[in-house]
Amino acid sequence: KNEVEQSPQNLTAQEGEFITINCSYSVGISALHWLQQHPGGGIVSLFMLSSGKKKHGRLIATINIQEKHSSLHITASHPRDSAVYICAVCNNNDMRFGAGTRLTVKP
Amino acid sequence: DVKVTQSSRYLVKRTGEKVFLECVQDMDHENMFWYRQDPGLGLRLIYFSYDVKMKEKGDIPEGYSVSREKKERFSLILESASTNQTSMYLCASTAPFFNGSEKLFFGSGTQLSVL
């Protein structure tokens, strides 16, 4: 069993829909990161959080440390949000990654 | 603007060749990482370095070696490339994780094909 599990693996949505991507982990962490990878490979850090909730534009990330669970929400989704979203958990210098969720937003 | 630069975007090599993948960061970061990314498996750590001339094996170091002679540069070496090393290779850097609050910075990746 992976230490970091993401769901769903693939997600297709219509433009404007509210999207949720989930991340569950089984190890102790100091922080959790949400990353975005567009076709072509480059990875961009969206959020890093160790408690509570963060918001940036249409993106919201939450974490529940007790339940070892985090969610990434996208409001009013747009085709340019189409990408792979990756959850990564950190404990000191050790990072573990989920396999990613491939999101496709159709116009 | 901070930057992690990987020397090649696409690379095609033959089985048995020695392959060098270069990564340079301009943020004076202590920690640098090499990952490979394969469909359905996510990123897997090959090697990391927390200082010049220091290196630690990750989860899948077999068939790879690394070099960090200068703080800004971390090189991944495939001593004798094999077809199962065909993959996307990603370099990342960060300041030390004192409390996990440091951002991760990734290069744009090198898609390596070994024929």
Coordinates of C-alpha atoms in Angstrom, one line a residue:
Chain A
K1 CA 0.0 0.0 0.0
N2 CA 1.3 3.4 -0.9
E3 CA 2.0 5.8 1.9
V4 CA 0.2 8.5 0.0
E5 CA -3.0 7.7 -1.8
Q6 CA -4.8 10.1 -4.1
S7 CA -8.4 9.8 -5.4
P8 CA -9.7 9.8 -8.0
Q9 CA -6.9 8.7 -10.4
N10 CA -8.7 10.4 -13.3
L11 CA -11.3 13.1 -13.3
T12 CA -13.3 14.7 -16.2
A13 CA -15.4 17.7 -15.5
Q14 CA -17.4 20.3 -17.4
E15 CA -16.3 23.9 -17.3
G16 CA -17.7 25.7 -14.3
E17 CA -18.0 22.6 -12.1
F18 CA -16.6 22.4 -8.5
I19 CA -13.8 19.9 -8.3
T20 CA -12.4 18.0 -5.3
I21 CA -9.2 15.9 -5.3
N22 CA -8.4 13.9 -2.2
C23 CA -5.2 12.8 -0.6
S24 CA -4.8 10.4 2.3
Y25 CA -1.5 9.5 3.9
S26 CA -0.3 7.0 6.5
V27 CA 2.9 8.6 7.8
G28 CA 3.6 11.4 10.2
I29 CA 4.3 14.6 8.4
S30 CA 5.5 18.1 9.0
A31 CA 3.8 19.6 5.9
L32 CA 1.8 18.6 2.9
H33 CA 2.2 20.1 -0.6
W34 CA -0.1 20.2 -3.5
L35 CA 1.6 20.4 -6.9
Q36 CA 0.4 21.0 -10.4
Q37 CA 2.0 19.4 -13.5
H38 CA 1.0 20.5 -17.0
P39 CA 1.5 18.5 -20.1
G40 CA 5.2 18.9 -20.9
G41 CA 6.3 17.9 -17.5
G42 CA 7.0 21.1 -15.5
I43 CA 5.8 21.0 -11.9
V44 CA 4.6 24.0 -10.0
S45 CA 4.0 24.2 -6.2
L46 CA 0.4 25.3 -5.5
F47 CA 0.2 25.1 -1.7
M48 CA 2.1 24.0 1.3
L49 CA 0.2 23.5 4.5
S50 CA 0.6 22.0 7.9
S51 CA -2.9 22.8 9.3
G52 CA -6.2 24.3 8.4
K53 CA -6.9 25.8 5.1
K54 CA -5.3 28.0 2.4
K55 CA -6.9 29.8 -0.5
H56 CA -5.4 31.2 -3.7
G57 CA -7.8 32.5 -6.3
R58 CA -10.1 29.6 -7.3
L59 CA -8.0 27.0 -5.5
I60 CA -8.6 25.9 -1.9
A61 CA -6.6 23.4 0.0
T62 CA -7.5 21.9 3.4
I63 CA -5.8 19.5 5.7
N64 CA -7.0 17.4 8.7
I65 CA -4.0 16.3 10.6
Q66 CA -5.9 13.9 12.9
E67 CA -7.5 12.2 10.0
K68 CA -4.4 12.3 7.8
H69 CA -6.3 13.7 4.9
S70 CA -6.1 16.7 2.6
S71 CA -8.4 18.0 -0.2
L72 CA -7.7 20.3 -3.1
H73 CA -10.8 22.1 -4.4
I74 CA -11.2 24.1 -7.6
T75 CA -14.2 26.4 -7.9
A76 CA -15.6 27.4 -11.3
S77 CA -13.2 25.1 -13.1
H78 CA -11.8 26.1 -16.5
P79 CA -10.1 24.1 -19.3
R80 CA -6.8 25.7 -18.4
D81 CA -7.0 23.9 -15.0
S82 CA -6.5 20.6 -16.9
A83 CA -3.3 19.1 -15.5
V84 CA -2.1 16.4 -13.1
Y85 CA -2.4 17.3 -9.5
I86 CA 0.1 15.7 -7.1
C87 CA 0.0 15.5 -3.3
A88 CA 3.3 15.3 -1.5
V89 CA 3.9 14.8 2.2
C90 CA 7.1 15.9 4.0
N91 CA 8.7 14.8 7.2
N92 CA 12.0 16.7 7.6
N93 CA 13.9 16.0 4.4
D94 CA 11.9 13.0 3.4
M95 CA 9.2 13.5 0.8
R96 CA 6.6 11.0 -0.4
F97 CA 4.4 11.6 -3.4
G98 CA 1.0 10.4 -4.5
A99 CA 0.6 9.0 -8.0
G100 CA -1.3 12.1 -9.1
T101 CA -4.9 12.9 -10.3
R102 CA -5.3 13.7 -14.0
L103 CA -7.9 16.4 -14.3
T104 CA -9.5 17.2 -17.7
V105 CA -11.9 20.1 -17.8
K106 CA -14.0 20.2 -21.0
P107 CA -15.4 23.5 -22.4
Chain B
D1 CA 12.4 34.8 -10.5
V2 CA 13.7 31.6 -9.0
K3 CA 14.8 28.8 -11.3
V4 CA 15.7 25.2 -11.5
T5 CA 17.2 24.4 -14.9
Q6 CA 17.6 21.0 -16.4
S7 CA 20.0 20.8 -19.3
S8 CA 17.9 18.8 -21.8
R9 CA 14.2 18.6 -22.4
Y10 CA 14.3 15.4 -24.5
L11 CA 17.1 12.9 -24.8
V12 CA 17.5 9.7 -26.8
K13 CA 20.3 7.4 -25.9
R14 CA 21.3 3.8 -26.8
T15 CA 21.6 0.9 -24.4
G16 CA 24.9 0.8 -22.7
E17 CA 25.7 4.5 -23.2
K18 CA 26.8 6.7 -20.2
V19 CA 24.2 9.4 -19.7
F20 CA 24.6 12.7 -17.8
L21 CA 21.6 14.7 -16.7
E22 CA 22.4 18.1 -15.3
C23 CA 20.4 20.3 -12.9
V24 CA 21.3 23.9 -11.8
Q25 CA 19.4 26.0 -9.3
D26 CA 20.0 29.7 -8.6
M27 CA 18.4 29.9 -5.1
D28 CA 21.4 28.9 -3.0
H29 CA 19.4 25.8 -1.8
E30 CA 21.1 23.2 0.3
N31 CA 18.8 20.3 -0.7
M32 CA 18.6 19.0 -4.2
F33 CA 16.8 15.9 -5.5
W34 CA 16.5 13.6 -8.5
Y35 CA 13.3 11.8 -9.2
R36 CA 12.0 9.7 -11.9
Q37 CA 8.3 9.7 -12.9
D38 CA 6.5 6.8 -14.5
P39 CA 2.8 6.5 -15.3
G40 CA 0.8 5.3 -12.4
L41 CA 3.8 5.3 -10.0
G42 CA 4.2 8.9 -9.2
L43 CA 7.6 10.4 -8.4
R44 CA 10.2 8.1 -7.0
L45 CA 13.3 9.4 -5.3
I46 CA 16.6 8.3 -6.9
Y47 CA 19.2 10.3 -4.9
F48 CA 19.3 13.5 -2.9
S49 CA 22.0 15.8 -1.7
Y50 CA 21.8 18.1 1.4
D51 CA 25.2 19.8 0.8
V52 CA 28.1 19.9 -1.5
K53 CA 29.8 16.5 -2.0
M54 CA 27.1 14.9 0.2
K55 CA 24.7 12.4 -1.3
E56 CA 22.1 10.0 0.0
K57 CA 20.4 7.1 -1.8
G58 CA 16.7 7.4 -2.3
D59 CA 14.3 4.6 -3.0
I60 CA 15.6 3.4 -6.4
P61 CA 19.3 4.2 -6.7
E62 CA 20.3 1.1 -8.6
G63 CA 21.9 1.9 -11.9
Y64 CA 22.4 5.6 -11.1
S65 CA 25.0 7.7 -9.4
V66 CA 25.2 11.4 -8.6
S67 CA 27.7 14.2 -8.3
R68 CA 27.5 17.5 -6.4
E69 CA 30.8 19.4 -6.7
K70 CA 29.2 22.8 -6.4
K71 CA 26.1 23.9 -4.4
E72 CA 24.1 25.0 -7.4
R73 CA 24.7 21.9 -9.6
F74 CA 23.5 18.3 -9.1
S75 CA 24.2 15.8 -11.8
L76 CA 22.5 12.4 -12.3
I77 CA 24.6 9.8 -14.1
L78 CA 23.4 6.6 -15.7
E79 CA 26.5 4.5 -15.9
S80 CA 25.2 2.1 -18.6
A81 CA 21.8 3.1 -19.8
S82 CA 19.2 0.4 -20.0
T83 CA 15.7 0.4 -21.6
N84 CA 14.0 0.2 -18.2
Q85 CA 15.5 3.6 -17.4
T86 CA 13.3 5.2 -20.1
S87 CA 11.4 7.7 -18.0
M88 CA 10.8 11.4 -17.1
Y89 CA 13.5 12.7 -14.8
L90 CA 12.8 15.6 -12.6
C91 CA 15.2 17.6 -10.5
A92 CA 14.0 19.6 -7.5
S93 CA 15.6 21.8 -4.9
T94 CA 14.6 23.4 -1.5
A95 CA 16.0 25.0 1.5
P96 CA 16.3 22.7 4.6
F97 CA 13.0 21.4 5.9
F98 CA 13.0 22.8 9.4
N99 CA 9.3 22.6 9.7
G100 CA 8.2 21.6 6.2
S101 CA 7.3 25.2 5.3
E102 CA 9.8 25.6 2.5
K103 CA 8.5 25.6 -1.0
L104 CA 9.5 22.9 -3.5
F105 CA 11.0 24.0 -6.8
F106 CA 11.1 21.7 -9.8
G107 CA 12.9 21.7 -13.1
S108 CA 10.9 21.2 -16.3
G109 CA 12.0 17.6 -16.6
T110 CA 14.0 15.5 -19.0
Q111 CA 12.2 12.9 -21.0
L112 CA 14.8 10.2 -21.5
S113 CA 14.3 7.4 -24.0
V114 CA 16.8 4.5 -24.1
L115 CA 16.7 2.5 -27.3

